[in-house]
């Protein structure tokens, strides 16, 4: 096994293209996970008959089954069945986002539960309407507390995107496999792919830890 | 309904409140007249705080009715029958009542000024300018004019509680509930809060219901003192009478225990 610097330089642009796709899938997935997770947390908390139970069941189901199965199900079953013309990238990003929304829902729930009951009571005593209590009092206090946990899920998602190769998304690892297959040299592309993951994940996790310390200091 | 000034502002009619099997209030009835300052005293667990929480609609009654100026608080009339109040009815009647809590409960994500202007703008529909002018006056009254842009976490407990009082008053309530407002404060900060409350009691016609362990304060400002024990009023008298010649043995025991501690 030898290392060829020229070959490494040659494949790098292709790999960076793949990294961009990985990046985009992570961003789309995170946005879905952040928004949908909050919606799930709301619905479960609201105790609307049937709907709350349905969401609870869905969340438990998604958390108990492999992401790959969900990706396949969405791509091969649900998407054609509903006549949606989603690209594999969009399908994969949505699957990723919905999967992680079932985890962020729990994060939001814990964050909301951590707000002292006195805050709710003060809001009631001032007759603030429900929407203002949420938007003005509860969420502005709960969301900063849960940012580190949300950040950690984004990092996890970033590292899980190669799973989307299974439905034809060419991400960083997909590109590495592709260029490797053309020249039968895999050492450089896979090594570089791994290093790129490390180069991004590690500083990101340090940032999250720093954020965590700051949040803990404030509470 | 009637706003005749001779009608009581607060009416408890055979109010019962249970927590599980524990009966906190047992068919309690009493009235408070407009502008009265009534202090509730008694051992902890005797139901004083529950009375304030029922009035603020933070708890629901299990039996009996509560009325504000002759209008039902916990119930409403529908088809000639009394039914539990819905959220719309509650929020309308609740608007006339303000509360100050033991733990202040200021919103830490807002400045002092926003804490005070939030409800007047969102609930009463005041413009930002009107609400801020009102807040500035109130901050002046509680002696914190210079803290408008500060955040609650930067204030001492006593300052936070004075902001909480201003916040409650900004809604111009008819009734103000004070729930052990000095119990969480360091001793040296208590006097400042009490002097603010004394000023409010003497300069406004707000009906005030106060749960406190500050007996000297209760004696100075109250029109009436009600002694509670096990969910019942066992003595109800003007402060001079209740503090100097209580009739009930439980009142004597309680007062000597509290006064000796101080």
Short mmCIF file of C-alpha atoms in Angstrom, two decimals:
data_model
loop_
_atom_site.label_atom_id
_atom_site.label_comp_id
_atom_site.label_asym_id
_atom_site.label_seq_id
_atom_site.Cartn_x
_atom_site.Cartn_y
_atom_site.Cartn_z
CA UNK A 1 0.00 0.00 0.00
CA UNK A 2 1.63 3.22 -1.15
CA UNK A 3 0.49 6.81 -1.00
CA UNK A 4 0.45 8.72 -4.28
CA UNK A 5 0.43 12.49 -3.68
CA UNK A 6 -0.25 13.32 -7.33
CA UNK A 7 -3.28 11.04 -7.40
CA UNK A 8 -4.47 12.52 -4.11
CA UNK A 9 -4.26 16.05 -5.55
CA UNK A 10 -6.03 14.87 -8.68
CA UNK A 11 -9.06 13.41 -6.86
CA UNK A 12 -9.40 16.20 -4.29
CA UNK A 13 -11.67 18.51 -6.38
CA UNK A 14 -14.10 15.64 -6.99
CA UNK A 15 -14.15 14.83 -3.27
CA UNK A 16 -14.81 18.46 -2.38
CA UNK A 17 -17.79 18.38 -4.73
CA UNK A 18 -19.04 15.38 -2.77
CA UNK A 19 -18.39 17.19 0.48
CA UNK A 20 -20.65 20.00 -0.72
CA UNK A 21 -23.48 17.48 -1.22
CA UNK A 22 -22.85 16.03 2.26
CA UNK A 23 -22.94 19.54 3.61
CA UNK A 24 -26.19 20.41 1.83
CA UNK A 25 -27.91 17.24 3.01
CA UNK A 26 -26.82 18.05 6.57
CA UNK A 27 -28.18 21.59 6.35
CA UNK A 28 -31.53 20.55 4.84
CA UNK A 29 -31.82 17.64 7.29
CA UNK A 30 -30.99 19.87 10.27
CA UNK A 31 -33.55 22.51 9.29
CA UNK A 32 -36.24 19.83 9.03
CA UNK A 33 -35.14 18.23 12.30
CA UNK A 34 -35.14 21.57 14.16
CA UNK A 35 -38.55 22.70 12.94
CA UNK A 36 -40.37 19.37 12.84
CA UNK A 37 -38.92 18.34 16.21
CA UNK A 38 -40.42 21.46 17.77
CA UNK A 39 -43.76 20.73 16.10
CA UNK A 40 -43.68 17.16 17.46
CA UNK A 41 -42.83 18.42 20.94
CA UNK A 42 -45.75 20.88 20.79
CA UNK A 43 -48.25 18.30 19.61
CA UNK A 44 -47.23 15.77 22.24
CA UNK A 45 -47.44 18.41 24.93
CA UNK A 46 -50.78 19.79 23.75
CA UNK A 47 -52.53 16.49 24.53
CA UNK A 48 -54.85 16.84 21.54
CA UNK A 49 -56.77 13.55 21.50
CA UNK A 50 -55.67 11.08 18.80
CA UNK A 51 -53.15 13.48 17.21
CA UNK A 52 -50.87 13.46 20.27
CA UNK A 53 -50.99 9.67 20.43
CA UNK A 54 -50.32 9.34 16.70
CA UNK A 55 -47.26 11.57 16.99
CA UNK A 56 -46.09 9.67 20.05
CA UNK A 57 -46.41 6.37 18.18
CA UNK A 58 -44.62 7.76 15.13
CA UNK A 59 -41.73 9.09 17.21
CA UNK A 60 -41.31 5.79 19.05
CA UNK A 61 -41.51 3.86 15.79
CA UNK A 62 -38.88 5.97 14.04
CA UNK A 63 -36.56 5.82 17.06
CA UNK A 64 -36.82 2.04 17.18
CA UNK A 65 -36.13 1.28 13.52
CA UNK A 66 -32.92 1.72 11.47
CA UNK A 67 -32.48 4.93 9.50
CA UNK A 68 -31.59 2.90 6.39
CA UNK A 69 -34.96 1.13 6.45
CA UNK A 70 -36.69 4.50 6.69
CA UNK A 71 -34.63 5.88 3.82
CA UNK A 72 -35.53 2.87 1.66
CA UNK A 73 -39.19 3.02 2.67
CA UNK A 74 -39.45 6.69 1.79
CA UNK A 75 -37.56 6.27 -1.49
CA UNK A 76 -38.96 2.99 -2.83
CA UNK A 77 -42.44 2.91 -1.27
CA UNK A 78 -43.86 6.20 -0.08
CA UNK A 79 -42.41 8.56 -2.67
CA UNK A 80 -43.58 6.66 -5.82
CA UNK A 81 -46.83 5.69 -4.10
CA UNK A 82 -47.67 9.35 -3.50
CA UNK A 83 -46.51 10.28 -6.97
CA UNK A 84 -43.85 12.66 -5.64
CA UNK A 85 -41.07 13.48 -8.03
CA UNK A 86 -38.41 13.97 -5.41
CA UNK A 87 -34.77 13.56 -6.30
CA UNK A 88 -32.79 11.05 -4.31
CA UNK A 89 -31.03 13.99 -2.64
CA UNK A 90 -34.31 15.53 -1.48
CA UNK A 91 -35.73 12.17 -0.41
CA UNK A 92 -32.59 11.36 1.53
CA UNK A 93 -32.41 14.75 3.22
CA UNK A 94 -36.06 14.53 4.23
CA UNK A 95 -35.59 11.02 5.62
CA UNK A 96 -32.58 12.25 7.59
CA UNK A 97 -34.50 15.29 8.86
CA UNK A 98 -37.61 13.37 9.90
CA UNK A 99 -35.51 10.69 11.61
CA UNK A 100 -33.61 13.25 13.64
CA UNK A 101 -36.77 15.25 14.35
CA UNK A 102 -37.85 12.30 16.49
CA UNK A 103 -34.75 12.89 18.61
CA UNK A 104 -34.85 16.69 18.67
CA UNK A 105 -38.50 16.47 19.79
CA UNK A 106 -37.24 14.91 23.00
CA UNK A 107 -34.56 17.61 23.33
CA UNK A 108 -37.16 20.38 23.02
CA UNK A 109 -39.46 18.59 25.47
CA UNK A 110 -36.68 18.45 28.07
CA UNK A 111 -35.79 22.09 27.42
CA UNK A 112 -39.39 23.22 27.86
CA UNK A 113 -39.84 21.12 30.99
CA UNK A 114 -36.76 22.76 32.49
CA UNK A 115 -38.44 26.18 32.54
CA UNK A 116 -39.57 26.83 36.14
CA UNK A 117 -43.31 26.56 36.66
CA UNK A 118 -43.21 30.10 38.09
CA UNK A 119 -42.63 31.44 34.58
CA UNK A 120 -45.90 29.91 33.41
CA UNK A 121 -47.68 31.18 36.48
CA UNK A 122 -46.35 34.72 36.08
CA UNK A 123 -47.49 34.66 32.44
CA UNK A 124 -50.94 33.50 33.53
CA UNK A 125 -51.09 36.15 36.24
CA UNK A 126 -50.41 38.77 33.55
CA UNK A 127 -53.12 37.23 31.33
CA UNK A 128 -50.64 36.87 28.45
CA UNK A 129 -52.25 35.06 25.52
CA UNK A 130 -51.06 31.51 24.88
CA UNK A 131 -49.09 32.43 21.77
CA UNK A 132 -47.19 35.18 23.62
CA UNK A 133 -46.40 32.85 26.51
CA UNK A 134 -44.73 30.47 24.05
CA UNK A 135 -43.05 32.98 21.75
CA UNK A 136 -42.22 35.65 24.32
CA UNK A 137 -41.47 33.74 27.50
CA UNK A 138 -40.98 29.97 27.17
CA UNK A 139 -39.16 29.43 23.87
CA UNK A 140 -36.69 32.31 24.25
CA UNK A 141 -35.58 30.63 27.49
CA UNK A 142 -35.83 27.00 26.35
CA UNK A 143 -34.16 27.21 22.93
CA UNK A 144 -30.78 28.59 24.08
CA UNK A 145 -30.57 25.75 26.61
CA UNK A 146 -31.11 23.09 23.96
CA UNK A 147 -28.78 24.56 21.30
CA UNK A 148 -25.81 22.37 22.30
CA UNK A 149 -27.94 19.21 22.07
CA UNK A 150 -29.28 20.29 18.68
CA UNK A 151 -25.73 20.97 17.53
CA UNK A 152 -24.67 17.47 18.54
CA UNK A 153 -27.48 15.99 16.46
CA UNK A 154 -26.34 18.04 13.46
CA UNK A 155 -22.85 16.59 13.85
CA UNK A 156 -24.34 13.07 14.03
CA UNK A 157 -26.40 13.79 10.94
CA UNK A 158 -23.32 15.02 9.10
CA UNK A 159 -21.63 11.69 9.78
CA UNK A 160 -24.72 9.67 8.80
CA UNK A 161 -25.19 11.21 5.33
CA UNK A 162 -23.06 8.50 3.61
CA UNK A 163 -26.04 6.23 4.27
CA UNK A 164 -27.81 8.06 1.45
CA UNK A 165 -25.46 6.40 -1.04
CA UNK A 166 -27.93 3.50 -0.78
CA UNK A 167 -30.48 5.49 -2.78
CA UNK A 168 -27.97 7.01 -5.18
CA UNK A 169 -26.95 10.26 -3.54
CA UNK A 170 -23.34 10.95 -4.41
CA UNK A 171 -21.94 12.51 -1.29
CA UNK A 172 -18.33 12.72 -0.14
CA UNK A 173 -18.02 8.97 0.43
CA UNK A 174 -19.95 8.26 -2.78
CA UNK A 175 -17.45 10.37 -4.74
CA UNK A 176 -14.54 8.63 -3.04
CA UNK A 177 -15.93 5.26 -4.05
CA UNK A 178 -16.58 6.55 -7.58
CA UNK A 179 -13.09 7.92 -8.25
CA UNK A 180 -11.59 4.88 -6.59
CA UNK A 181 -13.50 2.55 -8.86
CA UNK A 182 -12.19 4.35 -11.94
CA UNK A 183 -8.51 3.84 -11.11
CA UNK A 184 -8.71 0.91 -8.71
CA UNK A 185 -6.95 3.05 -6.11
CA UNK A 186 -9.00 3.46 -2.93
CA UNK A 187 -6.39 4.43 -0.32
CA UNK A 188 -6.17 8.13 -1.18
CA UNK A 189 -9.87 8.88 -1.78
CA UNK A 190 -11.16 7.08 1.33
CA UNK A 191 -8.37 8.45 3.51
CA UNK A 192 -9.04 11.99 2.34
CA UNK A 193 -12.78 11.48 2.83
CA UNK A 194 -12.17 10.33 6.41
CA UNK A 195 -9.85 13.27 7.07
CA UNK A 196 -12.39 15.73 5.73
CA UNK A 197 -15.03 14.33 8.10
CA UNK A 198 -12.58 14.62 10.99
CA UNK A 199 -11.55 18.12 9.97
CA UNK A 200 -15.14 19.34 10.14
CA UNK A 201 -16.65 17.21 12.91
CA UNK A 202 -13.94 17.76 15.47
CA UNK A 203 -13.90 21.59 15.48
CA UNK A 204 -17.70 21.52 15.36
CA UNK A 205 -17.85 19.35 18.47
CA UNK A 206 -15.42 21.69 20.23
CA UNK A 207 -17.71 24.60 19.36
CA UNK A 208 -20.70 22.72 20.73
CA UNK A 209 -18.86 21.93 23.94
CA UNK A 210 -17.92 25.58 24.34
CA UNK A 211 -21.55 26.55 23.77
CA UNK A 212 -22.59 23.97 26.34
CA UNK A 213 -20.30 25.48 28.95
CA UNK A 214 -21.65 28.94 28.24
CA UNK A 215 -25.26 27.76 28.55
CA UNK A 216 -24.47 25.94 31.82
CA UNK A 217 -22.85 29.04 33.24
CA UNK A 218 -26.00 31.04 32.55
CA UNK A 219 -28.33 28.62 34.32
CA UNK B 1 -72.83 42.73 36.70
CA UNK B 2 -73.11 45.05 39.66
CA UNK B 3 -70.25 47.38 40.41
CA UNK B 4 -72.00 49.02 43.35
CA UNK B 5 -69.26 50.05 45.73
CA UNK B 6 -71.04 48.48 48.69
CA UNK B 7 -70.81 45.01 47.09
CA UNK B 8 -67.84 42.93 48.15
CA UNK B 9 -64.97 42.78 45.66
CA UNK B 10 -64.11 39.18 46.51
CA UNK B 11 -66.62 36.55 47.57
CA UNK B 12 -65.70 33.01 48.55
CA UNK B 13 -68.84 30.91 48.88
CA UNK B 14 -68.36 27.47 50.45
CA UNK B 15 -65.10 26.95 48.54
CA UNK B 16 -63.54 23.52 48.86
CA UNK B 17 -60.12 22.59 47.53
CA UNK B 18 -58.52 19.19 47.79
CA UNK B 19 -55.12 17.88 46.77
CA UNK B 20 -55.74 14.17 46.48
CA UNK B 21 -57.33 13.06 49.74
CA UNK B 22 -56.01 16.10 51.59
CA UNK B 23 -58.67 18.79 52.09
CA UNK B 24 -56.87 22.15 51.96
CA UNK B 25 -59.94 24.39 52.08
CA UNK B 26 -63.12 23.12 53.68
CA UNK B 27 -66.26 24.96 52.52
CA UNK B 28 -64.58 28.29 53.12
CA UNK B 29 -66.71 31.45 52.92
CA UNK B 30 -65.59 35.04 53.32
CA UNK B 31 -65.82 38.40 51.56
CA UNK B 32 -63.39 41.25 51.00
CA UNK B 33 -64.68 44.79 50.46
CA UNK B 34 -63.42 47.16 47.77
CA UNK B 35 -60.10 48.74 48.69
CA UNK B 36 -59.61 46.58 51.74
CA UNK B 37 -56.15 45.33 52.71
CA UNK B 38 -56.61 41.88 54.17
CA UNK B 39 -53.77 39.82 55.55
CA UNK B 40 -54.01 36.06 55.84
CA UNK B 41 -51.95 34.50 58.60
CA UNK B 42 -51.67 31.01 59.96
CA UNK B 43 -49.35 28.00 60.08
CA UNK B 44 -47.96 26.72 56.80
CA UNK B 45 -50.26 24.28 55.09
CA UNK B 46 -53.31 26.06 56.47
CA UNK B 47 -54.49 27.02 52.98
CA UNK B 48 -53.55 30.73 52.78
CA UNK B 49 -51.51 30.49 49.61
CA UNK B 50 -54.13 28.22 48.04
CA UNK B 51 -56.66 31.04 48.41
CA UNK B 52 -54.45 33.38 46.40
CA UNK B 53 -53.74 30.70 43.79
CA UNK B 54 -57.45 30.00 43.39
CA UNK B 55 -58.09 33.72 42.87
CA UNK B 56 -55.32 33.90 40.27
CA UNK B 57 -56.90 30.83 38.57
CA UNK B 58 -53.66 28.91 38.99
CA UNK B 59 -55.74 26.23 40.73
CA UNK B 60 -59.30 25.07 40.18
CA UNK B 61 -61.92 24.88 42.91
CA UNK B 62 -63.36 21.46 43.79
CA UNK B 63 -66.55 22.88 45.29
CA UNK B 64 -68.28 26.23 45.89
CA UNK B 65 -67.80 29.45 43.94
CA UNK B 66 -65.52 32.48 43.87
CA UNK B 67 -66.78 35.83 42.57
CA UNK B 68 -65.10 39.11 41.72
CA UNK B 69 -67.48 42.10 41.91
CA UNK B 70 -70.41 39.72 41.72
CA UNK B 71 -69.07 37.98 38.62
CA UNK B 72 -68.16 34.33 38.88
CA UNK B 73 -64.45 33.64 38.51
CA UNK B 74 -64.21 29.87 38.52
CA UNK B 75 -67.61 29.34 36.94
CA UNK B 76 -69.89 30.89 34.37
CA UNK B 77 -73.60 30.81 33.77
CA UNK B 78 -74.78 28.89 30.77
CA UNK B 79 -78.43 28.07 30.14
CA UNK B 80 -79.34 29.09 33.70
CA UNK B 81 -76.82 26.66 35.15
CA UNK B 82 -73.40 27.10 36.66
CA UNK B 83 -70.66 25.41 34.68
CA UNK B 84 -66.88 25.51 35.08
CA UNK B 85 -65.46 28.62 33.38
CA UNK B 86 -63.90 28.20 29.96
CA UNK B 87 -60.55 29.75 29.02
CA UNK B 88 -62.17 32.82 27.44
CA UNK B 89 -64.21 33.64 30.53
CA UNK B 90 -61.22 32.99 32.80
CA UNK B 91 -58.91 35.27 30.86
CA UNK B 92 -61.43 38.11 30.94
CA UNK B 93 -62.07 37.99 34.70
CA UNK B 94 -58.45 37.17 35.51
CA UNK B 95 -57.37 40.43 33.91
CA UNK B 96 -58.66 42.35 36.93
CA UNK B 97 -56.38 40.47 39.30
CA UNK B 98 -52.62 40.80 39.68
CA UNK B 99 -50.22 38.71 41.68
CA UNK B 100 -46.74 39.05 43.15
CA UNK B 101 -44.96 35.78 43.88
CA UNK B 102 -42.54 34.64 46.54
CA UNK B 103 -39.91 33.84 43.90
CA UNK B 104 -40.53 37.06 41.85
CA UNK B 105 -40.84 35.10 38.59
CA UNK B 106 -39.58 37.92 36.40
CA UNK B 107 -38.93 36.91 32.78
CA UNK B 108 -35.13 36.57 32.62
CA UNK B 109 -35.10 36.89 28.83
CA UNK B 110 -36.50 40.44 28.97
CA UNK B 111 -35.18 43.73 30.29
CA UNK B 112 -36.82 45.23 33.36
CA UNK B 113 -38.74 47.62 31.13
CA UNK B 114 -39.99 44.85 28.82
CA UNK B 115 -41.09 42.82 31.85
CA UNK B 116 -43.38 45.69 32.78
CA UNK B 117 -44.58 46.70 29.29
CA UNK B 118 -45.13 43.20 27.85
CA UNK B 119 -48.61 42.55 29.27
CA UNK B 120 -49.98 46.12 28.92
CA UNK B 121 -49.08 46.13 25.21
CA UNK B 122 -50.09 42.53 24.46
CA UNK B 123 -53.15 42.27 26.68
CA UNK B 124 -54.51 45.78 27.19
CA UNK B 125 -53.52 47.00 23.74
CA UNK B 126 -51.51 49.98 24.95
CA UNK B 127 -49.07 51.50 22.47
CA UNK B 128 -45.39 51.00 23.16
CA UNK B 129 -45.05 54.66 24.17
CA UNK B 130 -48.00 54.56 26.57
CA UNK B 131 -46.81 51.32 28.16
CA UNK B 132 -43.28 52.65 28.57
CA UNK B 133 -44.49 55.88 30.13
CA UNK B 134 -46.55 53.84 32.57
CA UNK B 135 -43.55 51.60 33.31
CA UNK B 136 -41.27 54.57 33.92
CA UNK B 137 -43.74 56.01 36.44
CA UNK B 138 -44.01 52.69 38.23
CA UNK B 139 -40.24 52.17 38.30
CA UNK B 140 -39.97 55.63 39.81
CA UNK B 141 -42.51 54.68 42.46
CA UNK B 142 -40.60 51.53 43.44
CA UNK B 143 -37.31 53.46 43.41
CA UNK B 144 -35.70 51.76 40.42
CA UNK B 145 -35.79 54.45 37.73
CA UNK B 146 -32.18 53.73 36.83
CA UNK B 147 -32.77 50.00 36.24
CA UNK B 148 -35.14 50.15 33.25
CA UNK B 149 -32.66 48.64 30.82
CA UNK B 150 -31.09 46.21 33.31
CA UNK B 151 -31.81 42.49 33.17
CA UNK B 152 -33.49 40.75 36.10
CA UNK B 153 -30.41 38.62 36.79
CA UNK B 154 -28.40 41.79 37.43
CA UNK B 155 -30.72 42.85 40.26
CA UNK B 156 -30.82 41.91 43.93
CA UNK B 157 -33.79 39.90 45.17
CA UNK B 158 -35.33 43.00 46.70
CA UNK B 159 -34.98 44.93 43.45
CA UNK B 160 -36.43 42.03 41.48
CA UNK B 161 -39.41 41.91 43.78
CA UNK B 162 -39.99 45.64 43.40
CA UNK B 163 -39.93 45.21 39.62
CA UNK B 164 -42.43 42.35 40.00
CA UNK B 165 -44.70 44.68 41.97
CA UNK B 166 -44.41 47.32 39.23
CA UNK B 167 -45.14 44.66 36.61
CA UNK B 168 -48.33 43.60 38.39
CA UNK B 169 -49.46 47.22 38.87
CA UNK B 170 -48.89 48.06 35.21
CA UNK B 171 -52.02 46.03 34.44
CA UNK B 172 -54.03 48.36 36.75
CA UNK B 173 -55.61 45.46 38.61
CA UNK B 174 -58.61 45.86 40.92
CA UNK B 175 -57.21 43.16 43.14
CA UNK B 176 -53.56 42.57 44.02
CA UNK B 177 -52.46 39.28 45.56
CA UNK B 178 -49.21 39.18 47.55
CA UNK B 179 -47.92 35.69 48.18
CA UNK B 180 -45.18 35.75 50.83
CA UNK B 181 -43.44 38.41 48.80
CA UNK B 182 -40.60 38.92 51.28
CA UNK B 183 -40.02 35.29 52.31
CA UNK B 184 -37.29 34.66 49.74
CA UNK B 185 -35.41 37.89 50.50
CA UNK B 186 -32.32 38.48 52.58
CA UNK B 187 -33.39 40.23 55.80
CA UNK B 188 -31.82 43.58 54.89
CA UNK B 189 -33.84 43.75 51.65
CA UNK B 190 -37.25 43.17 53.24
CA UNK B 191 -37.84 46.74 54.44
CA UNK B 192 -37.54 48.27 50.96
CA UNK B 193 -40.19 45.97 49.55
CA UNK B 194 -42.54 46.48 52.48
CA UNK B 195 -42.28 50.26 52.27
CA UNK B 196 -43.26 50.10 48.60
CA UNK B 197 -46.28 47.97 49.51
CA UNK B 198 -47.26 50.37 52.28
CA UNK B 199 -47.20 53.23 49.83
CA UNK B 200 -49.41 51.33 47.38
CA UNK B 201 -51.82 50.44 50.17
CA UNK B 202 -52.13 54.05 51.28
CA UNK B 203 -52.19 55.78 47.88
CA UNK B 204 -54.37 53.48 45.74
CA UNK B 205 -57.79 51.92 46.12
CA UNK B 206 -56.62 48.47 45.00
CA UNK B 207 -58.07 45.64 47.02
CA UNK B 208 -55.15 43.69 48.45
CA UNK B 209 -54.89 40.18 49.79
CA UNK B 210 -51.62 39.38 51.45
CA UNK B 211 -50.06 36.22 52.82
CA UNK B 212 -47.09 37.13 55.00
CA UNK B 213 -45.09 36.23 58.08
CA UNK B 214 -44.16 39.89 58.64
CA UNK B 215 -46.45 40.53 61.59
CA UNK B 216 -45.41 44.13 62.20
CA UNK B 217 -46.15 44.94 58.56
CA UNK B 218 -49.49 43.12 58.75
CA UNK B 219 -50.36 45.13 61.83
CA UNK B 220 -49.37 48.45 60.24
CA UNK B 221 -51.16 48.20 56.91
CA UNK B 222 -54.01 45.72 57.23
CA UNK B 223 -57.64 46.70 57.56
CA UNK B 224 -58.38 43.15 58.60
CA UNK B 225 -56.44 40.04 59.53
CA UNK B 226 -57.78 36.52 59.04
CA UNK B 227 -56.25 33.69 61.00
CA UNK B 228 -56.36 30.33 59.22
CA UNK B 229 -56.03 26.85 60.55
CA UNK B 230 -56.66 23.63 58.65
CA UNK B 231 -58.50 25.32 55.81
CA UNK B 232 -60.86 27.35 57.97
CA UNK B 233 -60.91 30.95 59.19
CA UNK B 234 -60.74 30.64 62.94
CA UNK B 235 -60.48 34.35 63.68
CA UNK B 236 -61.22 37.43 61.60
CA UNK B 237 -60.61 40.84 63.17
CA UNK B 238 -59.00 44.26 62.84
CA UNK B 239 -55.24 44.00 63.47
CA UNK B 240 -55.21 45.80 66.85
CA UNK B 241 -57.75 43.31 68.14
CA UNK B 242 -56.22 40.21 66.62
CA UNK B 243 -52.65 40.98 67.61
CA UNK B 244 -53.32 42.31 71.12
CA UNK B 245 -56.26 40.26 72.35
CA UNK B 246 -56.84 37.24 70.16
CA UNK B 247 -59.82 35.14 71.14
CA UNK B 248 -58.81 31.78 69.83
CA UNK B 249 -56.16 29.64 71.51
CA UNK B 250 -54.71 28.59 68.16
CA UNK B 251 -54.23 32.26 67.27
CA UNK B 252 -52.45 32.93 70.57
CA UNK B 253 -50.16 29.93 70.06
CA UNK B 254 -49.41 30.89 66.50
CA UNK B 255 -48.68 34.53 67.31
CA UNK B 256 -46.42 33.74 70.24
CA UNK B 257 -44.52 31.22 68.12
CA UNK B 258 -44.06 33.68 65.24
CA UNK B 259 -43.26 36.71 67.39
CA UNK B 260 -40.76 34.84 69.54
CA UNK B 261 -38.96 33.67 66.44
CA UNK B 262 -38.53 37.20 65.18
#
